[in-house]
Every structure is written in C-alpha cells, then in structure tokens.
PDB file of C-alpha atoms in Angstrom:
ATOM      1  CA  MET S  16       9.710   7.901  -2.107  1.00  0.00           C
ATOM      2  CA  ASN S  17       7.986   4.722  -2.711  1.00  0.00           C
ATOM      3  CA  VAL S  18       4.335   4.693  -2.255  1.00  0.00           C
ATOM      4  CA  THR S  19       2.140   1.497  -2.490  1.00  0.00           C
ATOM      5  CA  LEU S  20      -2.063   2.126  -2.393  1.00  0.00           C
ATOM      6  CA  LEU S  21      -4.716  -0.538  -1.549  1.00  0.00           C
ATOM      7  CA  ALA S  22      -7.291   0.141  -3.836  1.00  0.00           C
ATOM      8  CA  GLY S  23     -10.610  -0.757  -5.298  1.00  0.00           C
ATOM      9  CA  GLY S  24     -13.766   0.810  -6.713  1.00  0.00           C
ATOM     10  CA  VAL S  25     -13.602   4.371  -8.198  1.00  0.00           C
ATOM     11  CA  GLY S  26     -12.436   6.424  -5.045  1.00  0.00           C
ATOM     12  CA  GLY S  27      -9.205   4.005  -5.211  1.00  0.00           C
ATOM     13  CA  ALA S  28      -8.905   4.578  -8.898  1.00  0.00           C
ATOM     14  CA  ARG S  29      -9.412   8.338  -8.381  1.00  0.00           C
ATOM     15  CA  LEU S  30      -6.725   8.381  -5.632  1.00  0.00           C
ATOM     16  CA  ALA S  31      -4.266   6.002  -7.691  1.00  0.00           C
ATOM     17  CA  HIS S  32      -4.600   8.953 -10.628  1.00  0.00           C
ATOM     18  CA  GLY S  33      -3.598  11.514  -8.152  1.00  0.00           C
ATOM     19  CA  LEU S  34      -0.841  10.052  -6.787  1.00  0.00           C
ATOM     20  CA  ASP S  35       0.602   9.359 -10.411  1.00  0.00           C
ATOM     21  CA  LEU S  36       0.141  12.956 -10.842  1.00  0.00           C
ATOM     22  CA  ALA S  37       2.196  13.907  -7.986  1.00  0.00           C
ATOM     23  CA  LEU S  38       4.999  11.183  -7.940  1.00  0.00           C
ATOM     24  CA  SER S  39       7.769  10.399 -10.298  1.00  0.00           C
ATOM     25  CA  PRO S  40       7.591   7.704 -12.503  1.00  0.00           C
ATOM     26  CA  GLN S  41       7.665   4.018 -11.508  1.00  0.00           C
ATOM     27  CA  SER S  42       7.528   5.277  -7.851  1.00  0.00           C
ATOM     28  CA  LEU S  43       4.021   4.121  -7.254  1.00  0.00           C
ATOM     29  CA  THR S  44       2.796   0.576  -6.917  1.00  0.00           C
ATOM     30  CA  VAL S  45      -1.483   0.154  -7.006  1.00  0.00           C
ATOM     31  CA  VAL S  46      -2.526  -3.221  -5.290  1.00  0.00           C
ATOM     32  CA  VAL S  47      -5.733  -4.014  -6.527  1.00  0.00           C
ATOM     33  CA  ASN S  48      -8.855  -5.797  -5.489  1.00  0.00           C
ATOM     34  CA  VAL S  49      -9.879  -9.135  -7.274  1.00  0.00           C
ATOM     35  CA  GLY S  50     -12.830 -10.370  -5.281  1.00  0.00           C
ATOM     36  CA  ASP S  51     -15.380  -8.459  -7.730  1.00  0.00           C
ATOM     37  CA  ASP S  52     -13.942 -10.442 -10.780  1.00  0.00           C
ATOM     38  CA  THR S  53     -16.579 -12.108 -12.652  1.00  0.00           C
ATOM     39  CA  GLU S  54     -17.387 -14.597 -15.953  1.00  0.00           C
ATOM     40  CA  LEU S  55     -19.726 -13.382 -18.238  1.00  0.00           C
ATOM     41  CA  HIS S  56     -20.540 -14.223 -22.181  1.00  0.00           C
ATOM     42  CA  GLY S  57     -17.086 -16.943 -21.646  1.00  0.00           C
ATOM     43  CA  LEU S  58     -15.011 -13.638 -20.844  1.00  0.00           C
ATOM     44  CA  ALA S  59     -12.739 -13.053 -17.909  1.00  0.00           C
ATOM     45  CA  ILE S  60     -13.871  -9.428 -16.195  1.00  0.00           C
ATOM     46  CA  SER S  61     -12.122  -7.816 -13.674  1.00  0.00           C
ATOM     47  CA  PRO S  62     -13.919  -4.534 -12.813  1.00  0.00           C
ATOM     48  CA  ASP S  63     -11.577  -2.891 -10.166  1.00  0.00           C
ATOM     49  CA  ILE S  64      -8.290  -3.864 -12.193  1.00  0.00           C
ATOM     50  CA  ASP S  65     -10.026  -2.347 -15.268  1.00  0.00           C
ATOM     51  CA  THR S  66     -11.183   0.879 -13.434  1.00  0.00           C
ATOM     52  CA  VAL S  67      -7.648   1.378 -12.099  1.00  0.00           C
ATOM     53  CA  LEU S  68      -6.317   0.786 -15.349  1.00  0.00           C
ATOM     54  CA  TYR S  69      -8.554   3.326 -17.275  1.00  0.00           C
ATOM     55  CA  THR S  70      -8.735   6.082 -15.046  1.00  0.00           C
ATOM     56  CA  LEU S  71      -4.680   6.000 -14.916  1.00  0.00           C
ATOM     57  CA  ALA S  72      -4.376   5.572 -18.923  1.00  0.00           C
ATOM     58  CA  GLU S  73      -6.904   8.689 -18.478  1.00  0.00           C
ATOM     59  CA  LEU S  74      -9.497   6.651 -20.940  1.00  0.00           C
ATOM     60  CA  ASN S  75     -11.951   6.473 -18.162  1.00  0.00           C
ATOM     61  CA  ASP S  76     -15.821   8.048 -18.250  1.00  0.00           C
ATOM     62  CA  GLU S  77     -15.335  10.532 -15.662  1.00  0.00           C
ATOM     63  CA  ASP S  78     -19.244  10.933 -15.262  1.00  0.00           C
ATOM     64  CA  ARG S  79     -19.806   7.494 -14.369  1.00  0.00           C
ATOM     65  CA  GLY S  80     -16.292   6.589 -12.880  1.00  0.00           C
ATOM     66  CA  TRP S  81     -15.815   3.327 -14.667  1.00  0.00           C
ATOM     67  CA  GLY S  82     -15.978   2.298 -17.961  1.00  0.00           C
ATOM     68  CA  LEU S  83     -14.645   3.918 -20.946  1.00  0.00           C
ATOM     69  CA  ARG S  84     -14.915   7.352 -22.436  1.00  0.00           C
ATOM     70  CA  GLY S  85     -17.043   7.593 -25.759  1.00  0.00           C
ATOM     71  CA  GLU S  86     -18.287   3.648 -25.550  1.00  0.00           C
ATOM     72  CA  SER S  87     -20.301   2.564 -28.302  1.00  0.00           C
ATOM     73  CA  TYR S  88     -23.036  -0.689 -27.206  1.00  0.00           C
ATOM     74  CA  ALA S  89     -23.175  -2.546 -30.644  1.00  0.00           C
ATOM     75  CA  THR S  90     -21.994  -5.635 -29.350  1.00  0.00           C
ATOM     76  CA  LEU S  91     -24.452  -5.654 -26.111  1.00  0.00           C
ATOM     77  CA  SER S  92     -27.174  -4.686 -28.081  1.00  0.00           C
ATOM     78  CA  ALA S  93     -26.486  -8.149 -30.491  1.00  0.00           C
ATOM     79  CA  LEU S  94     -26.137  -9.860 -27.744  1.00  0.00           C
ATOM     80  CA  LYS S  95     -29.636  -9.340 -26.586  1.00  0.00           C
ATOM     81  CA  GLU S  96     -31.167  -9.625 -29.724  1.00  0.00           C
ATOM     82  CA  LEU S  97     -29.548 -13.348 -29.643  1.00  0.00           C
ATOM     83  CA  GLY S  98     -31.531 -13.635 -26.178  1.00  0.00           C
ATOM     84  CA  GLU S  99     -28.306 -13.200 -24.105  1.00  0.00           C
ATOM     85  CA  ASP S 100     -28.710 -11.740 -20.571  1.00  0.00           C
ATOM     86  CA  THR S 101     -27.067  -8.263 -20.826  1.00  0.00           C
ATOM     87  CA  TRP S 102     -27.727  -6.926 -17.192  1.00  0.00           C
ATOM     88  CA  PHE S 103     -24.058  -6.230 -16.709  1.00  0.00           C
ATOM     89  CA  THR S 104     -23.277  -3.166 -19.399  1.00  0.00           C
ATOM     90  CA  LEU S 105     -20.004  -3.887 -21.323  1.00  0.00           C
ATOM     91  CA  GLY S 106     -18.814  -1.500 -23.864  1.00  0.00           C
ATOM     92  CA  ASP S 107     -17.584  -2.363 -27.305  1.00  0.00           C
ATOM     93  CA  ARG S 108     -14.093  -1.144 -26.458  1.00  0.00           C
ATOM     94  CA  ASP S 109     -14.556  -2.733 -23.018  1.00  0.00           C
ATOM     95  CA  LEU S 110     -15.006  -6.037 -24.376  1.00  0.00           C
ATOM     96  CA  ALA S 111     -11.532  -6.124 -26.195  1.00  0.00           C
ATOM     97  CA  THR S 112      -9.632  -5.509 -22.992  1.00  0.00           C
ATOM     98  CA  HIS S 113     -11.881  -8.830 -21.573  1.00  0.00           C
ATOM     99  CA  ILE S 114     -10.973 -10.693 -24.682  1.00  0.00           C
ATOM    100  CA  VAL S 115      -7.416 -10.273 -24.171  1.00  0.00           C
ATOM    101  CA  ARG S 116      -7.307 -10.975 -20.602  1.00  0.00           C
ATOM    102  CA  THR S 117      -9.404 -13.925 -21.695  1.00  0.00           C
ATOM    103  CA  ALA S 118      -6.922 -15.424 -24.204  1.00  0.00           C
ATOM    104  CA  ARG S 119      -3.648 -14.925 -22.043  1.00  0.00           C
ATOM    105  CA  LEU S 120      -5.092 -16.612 -19.077  1.00  0.00           C
ATOM    106  CA  ARG S 121      -6.431 -19.737 -21.234  1.00  0.00           C
ATOM    107  CA  ARG S 122      -2.833 -19.589 -22.394  1.00  0.00           C
ATOM    108  CA  GLY S 123      -1.403 -20.418 -19.073  1.00  0.00           C
ATOM    109  CA  ASP S 124      -0.532 -16.036 -18.318  1.00  0.00           C
ATOM    110  CA  ALA S 125      -1.163 -15.413 -14.473  1.00  0.00           C
ATOM    111  CA  LEU S 126      -3.393 -12.581 -13.746  1.00  0.00           C
ATOM    112  CA  SER S 127      -0.774 -10.382 -12.915  1.00  0.00           C
ATOM    113  CA  ALA S 128       1.233 -10.876 -15.852  1.00  0.00           C
ATOM    114  CA  VAL S 129      -2.015 -10.308 -18.167  1.00  0.00           C
ATOM    115  CA  THR S 130      -2.615  -6.979 -15.761  1.00  0.00           C
ATOM    116  CA  ALA S 131       0.945  -5.727 -16.798  1.00  0.00           C
ATOM    117  CA  HIS S 132       0.577  -6.366 -20.346  1.00  0.00           C
ATOM    118  CA  ILE S 133      -2.505  -4.290 -20.414  1.00  0.00           C
ATOM    119  CA  ALA S 134      -0.935  -1.696 -18.712  1.00  0.00           C
ATOM    120  CA  ARG S 135       1.706  -1.103 -21.015  1.00  0.00           C
ATOM    121  CA  SER S 136      -0.496  -1.153 -23.565  1.00  0.00           C
ATOM    122  CA  MET S 137      -2.601   1.662 -22.377  1.00  0.00           C
ATOM    123  CA  GLY S 138       0.996   3.649 -21.311  1.00  0.00           C
ATOM    124  CA  VAL S 139      -0.135   3.156 -17.559  1.00  0.00           C
ATOM    125  CA  ARG S 140       3.505   4.178 -15.149  1.00  0.00           C
ATOM    126  CA  PRO S 141       2.525   2.721 -11.902  1.00  0.00           C
ATOM    127  CA  CYS S 142       2.795  -0.789 -11.350  1.00  0.00           C
ATOM    128  CA  VAL S 143      -0.852  -2.380 -11.172  1.00  0.00           C
ATOM    129  CA  LEU S 144      -0.846  -5.694  -9.177  1.00  0.00           C
ATOM    130  CA  PRO S 145      -3.895  -7.936  -8.677  1.00  0.00           C
ATOM    131  CA  VAL S 146      -3.499  -8.702  -5.032  1.00  0.00           C
ATOM    132  CA  THR S 147      -3.511 -12.357  -6.246  1.00  0.00           C
ATOM    133  CA  ASP S 148      -3.445 -14.349  -8.950  1.00  0.00           C
ATOM    134  CA  ASP S 149      -5.719 -17.450  -7.421  1.00  0.00           C
ATOM    135  CA  HIS S 150      -9.288 -17.591  -7.374  1.00  0.00           C
ATOM    136  CA  LEU S 151     -10.781 -15.125  -4.933  1.00  0.00           C
ATOM    137  CA  ALA S 152     -14.460 -14.274  -5.040  1.00  0.00           C
ATOM    138  CA  THR S 153     -16.268 -12.160  -2.958  1.00  0.00           C
ATOM    139  CA  LEU S 154     -19.821 -13.574  -1.446  1.00  0.00           C
ATOM    140  CA  VAL S 155     -22.618 -11.395   0.189  1.00  0.00           C
ATOM    141  CA  ASP S 156     -24.899 -12.453   2.906  1.00  0.00           C
ATOM    142  CA  THR S 157     -28.280 -11.235   2.455  1.00  0.00           C
ATOM    143  CA  PRO S 158     -31.711 -11.819   3.505  1.00  0.00           C
ATOM    144  CA  SER S 159     -32.396 -13.178   0.114  1.00  0.00           C
ATOM    145  CA  GLY S 160     -29.400 -15.932   0.830  1.00  0.00           C
ATOM    146  CA  ARG S 161     -25.717 -15.880  -0.399  1.00  0.00           C
ATOM    147  CA  LEU S 162     -25.080 -13.719  -3.575  1.00  0.00           C
ATOM    148  CA  GLY S 163     -22.101 -13.524  -5.471  1.00  0.00           C
ATOM    149  CA  PHE S 164     -20.697 -10.055  -5.863  1.00  0.00           C
ATOM    150  CA  GLN S 165     -21.893  -8.947  -8.893  1.00  0.00           C
ATOM    151  CA  GLU S 166     -25.419 -10.196  -8.767  1.00  0.00           C
ATOM    152  CA  TYR S 167     -25.450  -8.234  -5.564  1.00  0.00           C
ATOM    153  CA  PHE S 168     -23.783  -5.110  -7.007  1.00  0.00           C
ATOM    154  CA  VAL S 169     -25.253  -4.771 -10.190  1.00  0.00           C
ATOM    155  CA  GLY S 170     -28.052  -6.925 -10.627  1.00  0.00           C
ATOM    156  CA  ARG S 171     -29.580  -6.029  -7.981  1.00  0.00           C
ATOM    157  CA  GLN S 172     -28.236  -2.476  -7.538  1.00  0.00           C
ATOM    158  CA  HIS S 173     -26.612  -3.172  -3.785  1.00  0.00           C
ATOM    159  CA  ALA S 174     -30.021  -2.749  -2.465  1.00  0.00           C
ATOM    160  CA  ASP S 175     -29.952  -5.557  -0.248  1.00  0.00           C
ATOM    161  CA  ALA S 176     -29.020  -5.524   3.044  1.00  0.00           C
ATOM    162  CA  VAL S 177     -26.010  -7.091   3.751  1.00  0.00           C
ATOM    163  CA  LEU S 178     -25.465  -9.268   6.953  1.00  0.00           C
ATOM    164  CA  GLY S 179     -22.253 -10.811   6.443  1.00  0.00           C
ATOM    165  CA  LEU S 180     -19.375 -11.667   3.704  1.00  0.00           C
ATOM    166  CA  HIS S 181     -17.529 -14.301   2.942  1.00  0.00           C
ATOM    167  CA  PHE S 182     -14.068 -14.519   0.642  1.00  0.00           C
ATOM    168  CA  ASP S 183     -14.199 -17.688  -0.939  1.00  0.00           C
ATOM    169  CA  GLY S 184     -10.613 -19.007  -2.006  1.00  0.00           C
ATOM    170  CA  ALA S 185      -9.003 -16.405   0.409  1.00  0.00           C
ATOM    171  CA  ASP S 186      -7.708 -19.479   2.689  1.00  0.00           C
ATOM    172  CA  ALA S 187      -5.201 -20.663  -0.262  1.00  0.00           C
ATOM    173  CA  ALA S 188      -5.107 -17.536  -1.982  1.00  0.00           C
ATOM    174  CA  ARG S 189      -1.701 -16.282  -2.181  1.00  0.00           C
ATOM    175  CA  PRO S 190      -0.635 -12.831  -2.653  1.00  0.00           C
ATOM    176  CA  ALA S 191       0.399 -12.287  -6.081  1.00  0.00           C
ATOM    177  CA  PRO S 192       4.324 -11.629  -7.206  1.00  0.00           C
ATOM    178  CA  GLY S 193       5.333  -8.305  -5.623  1.00  0.00           C
ATOM    179  CA  VAL S 194       2.470  -7.598  -3.290  1.00  0.00           C
ATOM    180  CA  LEU S 195       4.203  -8.174   0.081  1.00  0.00           C
ATOM    181  CA  ASP S 196       7.218  -6.598  -1.396  1.00  0.00           C
ATOM    182  CA  ALA S 197       5.445  -3.373  -2.095  1.00  0.00           C
ATOM    183  CA  LEU S 198       3.810  -3.359   1.963  1.00  0.00           C
ATOM    184  CA  ALA S 199       7.588  -2.347   2.511  1.00  0.00           C
ATOM    185  CA  ALA S 200       7.042   0.759   1.042  1.00  0.00           C
ATOM    186  CA  GLU S 201       7.812   4.325   2.643  1.00  0.00           C
ATOM    187  CA  LEU S 202       4.360   5.070   2.484  1.00  0.00           C
ATOM    188  CA  VAL S 203       1.290   3.026   2.355  1.00  0.00           C
ATOM    189  CA  VAL S 204      -2.387   4.166   1.457  1.00  0.00           C
ATOM    190  CA  LEU S 205      -5.923   2.406   2.020  1.00  0.00           C
ATOM    191  CA  ALA S 206      -7.641   4.480  -0.426  1.00  0.00           C
ATOM    192  CA  PRO S 207     -11.106   5.512   0.251  1.00  0.00           C
ATOM    193  CA  SER S 208     -12.556   2.812  -0.924  1.00  0.00           C
ATOM    194  CA  ASN S 209     -15.220   0.435   0.713  1.00  0.00           C
ATOM    195  CA  PRO S 210     -13.609  -0.903   3.654  1.00  0.00           C
ATOM    196  CA  PHE S 211     -15.842  -4.115   3.509  1.00  0.00           C
ATOM    197  CA  LEU S 212     -15.919  -4.820  -0.428  1.00  0.00           C
ATOM    198  CA  SER S 213     -12.893  -3.120  -1.558  1.00  0.00           C
ATOM    199  CA  ILE S 214     -10.331  -3.090   1.221  1.00  0.00           C
ATOM    200  CA  GLU S 215     -11.238  -6.501   3.448  1.00  0.00           C
ATOM    201  CA  PRO S 216     -10.769  -8.952   0.641  1.00  0.00           C
ATOM    202  CA  LEU S 217      -7.305  -7.474  -0.233  1.00  0.00           C
ATOM    203  CA  LEU S 218      -6.484  -8.475   3.838  1.00  0.00           C
ATOM    204  CA  ALA S 219      -8.537 -11.714   3.255  1.00  0.00           C
ATOM    205  CA  VAL S 220      -5.281 -12.681   1.230  1.00  0.00           C
ATOM    206  CA  ARG S 221      -2.945 -14.671   3.198  1.00  0.00           C
ATOM    207  CA  GLY S 222      -0.038 -12.918   4.559  1.00  0.00           C
ATOM    208  CA  VAL S 223      -1.324  -9.437   3.253  1.00  0.00           C
ATOM    209  CA  ARG S 224      -3.026  -7.871   6.769  1.00  0.00           C
ATOM    210  CA  GLU S 225       0.232  -9.136   8.731  1.00  0.00           C
ATOM    211  CA  ALA S 226       2.424  -7.188   6.145  1.00  0.00           C
ATOM    212  CA  LEU S 227       0.472  -4.554   6.141  1.00  0.00           C
ATOM    213  CA  VAL S 228       0.380  -4.657  10.528  1.00  0.00           C
ATOM    214  CA  MET S 229       4.428  -5.103  10.216  1.00  0.00           C
ATOM    215  CA  ALA S 230       4.790  -2.705   7.529  1.00  0.00           C
ATOM    216  CA  PRO S 231       7.997  -0.650   8.148  1.00  0.00           C
ATOM    217  CA  GLY S 232       6.488   2.370   6.432  1.00  0.00           C
ATOM    218  CA  ARG S 233       3.524   5.198   7.262  1.00  0.00           C
ATOM    219  CA  ARG S 234       0.443   3.758   7.068  1.00  0.00           C
ATOM    220  CA  VAL S 235      -2.570   5.822   6.143  1.00  0.00           C
ATOM    221  CA  ALA S 236      -5.948   5.730   5.404  1.00  0.00           C
ATOM    222  CA  VAL S 237      -8.437   8.130   3.843  1.00  0.00           C
ATOM    223  CA  SER S 238     -11.853   7.669   5.410  1.00  0.00           C
ATOM    224  CA  PRO S 239     -14.856   7.024   2.319  1.00  0.00           C
ATOM    225  CA  ILE S 240     -17.535   8.419   4.680  1.00  0.00           C
ATOM    226  CA  VAL S 241     -17.900  12.022   4.711  1.00  0.00           C
ATOM    227  CA  GLY S 242     -20.590  13.637   6.756  1.00  0.00           C
ATOM    228  CA  GLY S 243     -22.258  10.359   7.407  1.00  0.00           C
ATOM    229  CA  GLN S 244     -22.634   9.345   3.910  1.00  0.00           C
ATOM    230  CA  ALA S 245     -20.483   7.663   1.537  1.00  0.00           C
ATOM    231  CA  ILE S 246     -19.200   9.237  -1.367  1.00  0.00           C
ATOM    232  CA  LYS S 247     -20.143   6.710  -3.928  1.00  0.00           C
ATOM    233  CA  GLY S 248     -21.487   3.314  -3.747  1.00  0.00           C
ATOM    234  CA  PRO S 249     -23.259   1.337  -0.628  1.00  0.00           C
ATOM    235  CA  ALA S 250     -20.421   1.842   2.037  1.00  0.00           C
ATOM    236  CA  ALA S 251     -22.822   3.604   4.295  1.00  0.00           C
ATOM    237  CA  GLN S 252     -25.559   0.868   4.238  1.00  0.00           C
ATOM    238  CA  ILE S 253     -23.017  -1.712   5.128  1.00  0.00           C
ATOM    239  CA  LEU S 254     -21.678   0.022   8.234  1.00  0.00           C
ATOM    240  CA  GLU S 255     -25.076   0.278   9.493  1.00  0.00           C
ATOM    241  CA  SER S 256     -26.096  -2.924   8.496  1.00  0.00           C
ATOM    242  CA  LEU S 257     -22.953  -4.574   9.877  1.00  0.00           C
ATOM    243  CA  GLY S 258     -22.861  -2.899  13.554  1.00  0.00           C
ATOM    244  CA  HIS S 259     -20.732  -0.111  12.810  1.00  0.00           C
ATOM    245  CA  GLU S 260     -21.289   3.626  13.172  1.00  0.00           C
ATOM    246  CA  VAL S 261     -21.667   5.245   9.748  1.00  0.00           C
ATOM    247  CA  SER S 262     -18.842   7.880  10.259  1.00  0.00           C
ATOM    248  CA  ALA S 263     -15.190   8.377   9.632  1.00  0.00           C
ATOM    249  CA  LEU S 264     -15.194   7.361  13.304  1.00  0.00           C
ATOM    250  CA  GLY S 265     -16.604   4.269  12.236  1.00  0.00           C
ATOM    251  CA  VAL S 266     -13.873   3.626   9.513  1.00  0.00           C
ATOM    252  CA  ALA S 267     -11.277   4.461  11.848  1.00  0.00           C
ATOM    253  CA  ARG S 268     -12.261   2.064  14.330  1.00  0.00           C
ATOM    254  CA  ILE S 269     -12.014  -0.407  11.870  1.00  0.00           C
ATOM    255  CA  TYR S 270      -8.645   0.080  10.706  1.00  0.00           C
ATOM    256  CA  ALA S 271      -7.070   1.499  14.036  1.00  0.00           C
ATOM    257  CA  ASP S 272      -5.094  -1.492  14.272  1.00  0.00           C
ATOM    258  CA  LEU S 273      -3.762  -1.321  10.636  1.00  0.00           C
ATOM    259  CA  VAL S 274      -2.919   2.208  10.031  1.00  0.00           C
ATOM    260  CA  ASP S 275      -0.891   4.886  11.779  1.00  0.00           C
ATOM    261  CA  VAL S 276      -2.723   8.122  10.056  1.00  0.00           C
ATOM    262  CA  MET S 277      -6.194   8.672   9.536  1.00  0.00           C
ATOM    263  CA  VAL S 278      -7.579  11.071   6.902  1.00  0.00           C
ATOM    264  CA  ILE S 279     -11.234  12.563   7.491  1.00  0.00           C
ATOM    265  CA  ASP S 280     -13.138  15.283   5.792  1.00  0.00           C
ATOM    266  CA  GLU S 281     -13.512  18.887   6.831  1.00  0.00           C
ATOM    267  CA  ARG S 282     -16.796  18.570   7.689  1.00  0.00           C
ATOM    268  CA  ASP S 283     -15.874  15.687  10.117  1.00  0.00           C
ATOM    269  CA  ALA S 284     -13.802  17.656  11.914  1.00  0.00           C
ATOM    270  CA  SER S 285     -15.554  17.140  15.078  1.00  0.00           C
ATOM    271  CA  LEU S 286     -14.621  13.551  14.756  1.00  0.00           C
ATOM    272  CA  ALA S 287     -11.035  14.340  14.817  1.00  0.00           C
ATOM    273  CA  GLY S 288     -10.781  14.077  18.677  1.00  0.00           C
ATOM    274  CA  PRO S 289     -12.275  10.617  19.377  1.00  0.00           C
ATOM    275  CA  VAL S 290     -10.335   8.979  16.188  1.00  0.00           C
ATOM    276  CA  ALA S 291      -7.186  10.383  17.896  1.00  0.00           C
ATOM    277  CA  ASP S 292      -8.340   8.883  21.098  1.00  0.00           C
ATOM    278  CA  LEU S 293      -8.061   5.316  19.265  1.00  0.00           C
ATOM    279  CA  GLY S 294      -4.367   5.916  19.034  1.00  0.00           C
ATOM    280  CA  LEU S 295      -4.125   7.298  15.652  1.00  0.00           C
ATOM    281  CA  THR S 296      -2.646  10.697  13.976  1.00  0.00           C
ATOM    282  CA  VAL S 297      -5.577  12.846  12.238  1.00  0.00           C
ATOM    283  CA  HIS S 298      -5.147  14.780   9.098  1.00  0.00           C
ATOM    284  CA  VAL S 299      -8.088  16.683   8.773  1.00  0.00           C
ATOM    285  CA  THR S 300      -8.557  18.189   4.715  1.00  0.00           C
ATOM    286  CA  ASP S 301     -11.083  18.397   1.867  1.00  0.00           C
ATOM    287  CA  THR S 302     -11.081  14.500   0.880  1.00  0.00           C
ATOM    288  CA  ILE S 303     -13.272  15.483  -2.124  1.00  0.00           C
ATOM    289  CA  MET S 304     -11.262  15.162  -4.924  1.00  0.00           C
ATOM    290  CA  GLY S 305     -13.469  15.517  -8.025  1.00  0.00           C
ATOM    291  CA  GLY S 306     -11.055  15.694 -11.185  1.00  0.00           C
ATOM    292  CA  PRO S 307      -7.006  15.545 -11.790  1.00  0.00           C
ATOM    293  CA  PRO S 308      -6.571  19.201  -9.825  1.00  0.00           C
ATOM    294  CA  GLY S 309      -8.281  17.962  -6.680  1.00  0.00           C
ATOM    295  CA  ARG S 310      -6.625  13.960  -6.706  1.00  0.00           C
ATOM    296  CA  GLU S 311      -3.257  15.411  -6.953  1.00  0.00           C
ATOM    297  CA  ARG S 312      -3.727  18.048  -4.145  1.00  0.00           C
ATOM    298  CA  LEU S 313      -5.175  14.929  -1.957  1.00  0.00           C
ATOM    299  CA  ALA S 314      -2.196  13.255  -3.104  1.00  0.00           C
ATOM    300  CA  ARG S 315       0.702  15.627  -2.080  1.00  0.00           C
ATOM    301  CA  GLU S 316      -1.055  16.343   1.598  1.00  0.00           C
ATOM    302  CA  LEU S 317      -0.785  12.279   1.450  1.00  0.00           C
ATOM    303  CA  LEU S 318       3.032  12.349   0.501  1.00  0.00           C
ATOM    304  CA  ALA S 319       3.512  15.025   3.061  1.00  0.00           C
ATOM    305  CA  LEU S 320       2.439  12.686   5.887  1.00  0.00           C
ATOM    306  CA  ALA S 321       5.318  10.149   5.165  1.00  0.00           C
TER     307      ALA S 321
END
C-alpha cells in the first residue's frame, strides 16, 4: 500500500514513525510543513522537516519531542558569550544539519533535494518532501501585531492570542516535485498536527488543497484534540481564539470537506454521532501514541481504514 502523510510538529513526526514501522520500505511519503522555516545566525533552519527526519532516524530526543538525543550546546554558549541572541535553542549536532542545508541551498540545490540528501545520510526509509521549494512563511496576527512564526511560537512561547494567520508566499509557491503525485496514494492521512500551524500551510500552497479534495484514495484525519485539550502545543487555544469549538468535533468541522474518515480518541466517543452527522466515517480508538509500540499500533489501525 502506498501511503502519504501530511505532517508537521511532534504529532506528525510520531505518526510518520509509526507508519514507517508498519509499512514496507518505500511505501510511505511524508509531506512536511515549511511555514515555520526560518534563518538564524545565517543558517537555514527547517524545524518541522528536521523533527520528522530525526524521529524517522530514531535519533530524536523523545522527552522533548524535538532535537537530537544526547545533544550538547557548546556552540550556543559560545554564541551567547559573543553577544548573540540565543532564544532559539540549537544543539551542536543539530547545527551540522543546518550547516549542510544552508551550504547546499546556497549552491543552488532545491530544499526537496537537500532534504532527500539529509534523509539518505541518516538512513531514513520514507520519502520526506517539503510541501514546496519556494518561499512560504506562516505569520501570526496577535493583539501585539503580526509576528513571525518562530517569534510567536518559541520567542513568546505561543502565549499571544491568535487572531488570524497569513501564509506569506503561498500564492506564488509551487508544490515541490512529487507532492501532488503523493496525494494520489491509496491512503492519505492528515496527522494529529496543529490544524492551523501545521496542516493549513500545506493546504495553502497552490494546488495542494485541490489535489487533496480530488484524491482518489481514502482520506483520513486524526484529531489532535483529546478530551478538549491538545496533546501538545497551542492547538486548543487557537481553536478557541479563532471561534471554533475546542473538541474533536471542532477539528472534524474544519476537515469535513477534505477527508472521508475522522479518527477520534476513545475519550471523545460521545462525539462520534455529531462527527458522523458531518458526513464522515468515524473511527474511535486510543489516539495517544507515546513510544514506538503505540505509534505502530495506531498506524496499523489507520492502514486498516484504507
């Protein structure tokens, strides 16, 4: 079975890992958000891509959900001593990834080609694609004004109310090679990622939303909201501030025109009826993945829905 996962953040990376464990090699494509990409200290940083790559390579820090296991921070400390702003944590080994990415981008390689190179170097089996090789930046409108994504998310610890989102460059951005073809897979899964910060930037790229709507395979979304709370990150706060119900039903309403099946947690079983009333098939299960066994269990349940 060919499977495509639309992903961003820790939840997306963990489900990608589960699907990789459950599938044969070369069966999985992961299309990753790049709206949170940034440049710091002269280096091109792609946080969502790196979280997916590190998790698939089983090199990630499981406790934090991001970064590399067993990191050191000598370079970050030296930067601070030299008067640089170090609000964005970069580990020493993580910096090697950014240095390689930056050097290859500057010599003219596309982000998708650079990502493929890094993936091969780490022994990652699935095809990991940035949604676009072009500029795409998530900007967050708050009571304090419009903020860049990393300023909002890391610098201000996503404490600001989100009043709106703007995806700079989306009108001109083209899907990276392979992205639209990947959406013709037998199974397309929307990861339990933040619907606004991770999934919406993917859909903002020209042609991606349309390809998902017209996808010939089974389309499944996993709710990132369990029992009225986000598993990780500010999804619940953003649902509320943008006027949506903070529940798996609220997420289902956002995805109703995009998917065939909505997967909700067993703690939200009482919402199965209202979700079904949206015209969706509902699958109720334990959506909390935890470590590799839980990720593979959920992945196999999703594969059975195809």
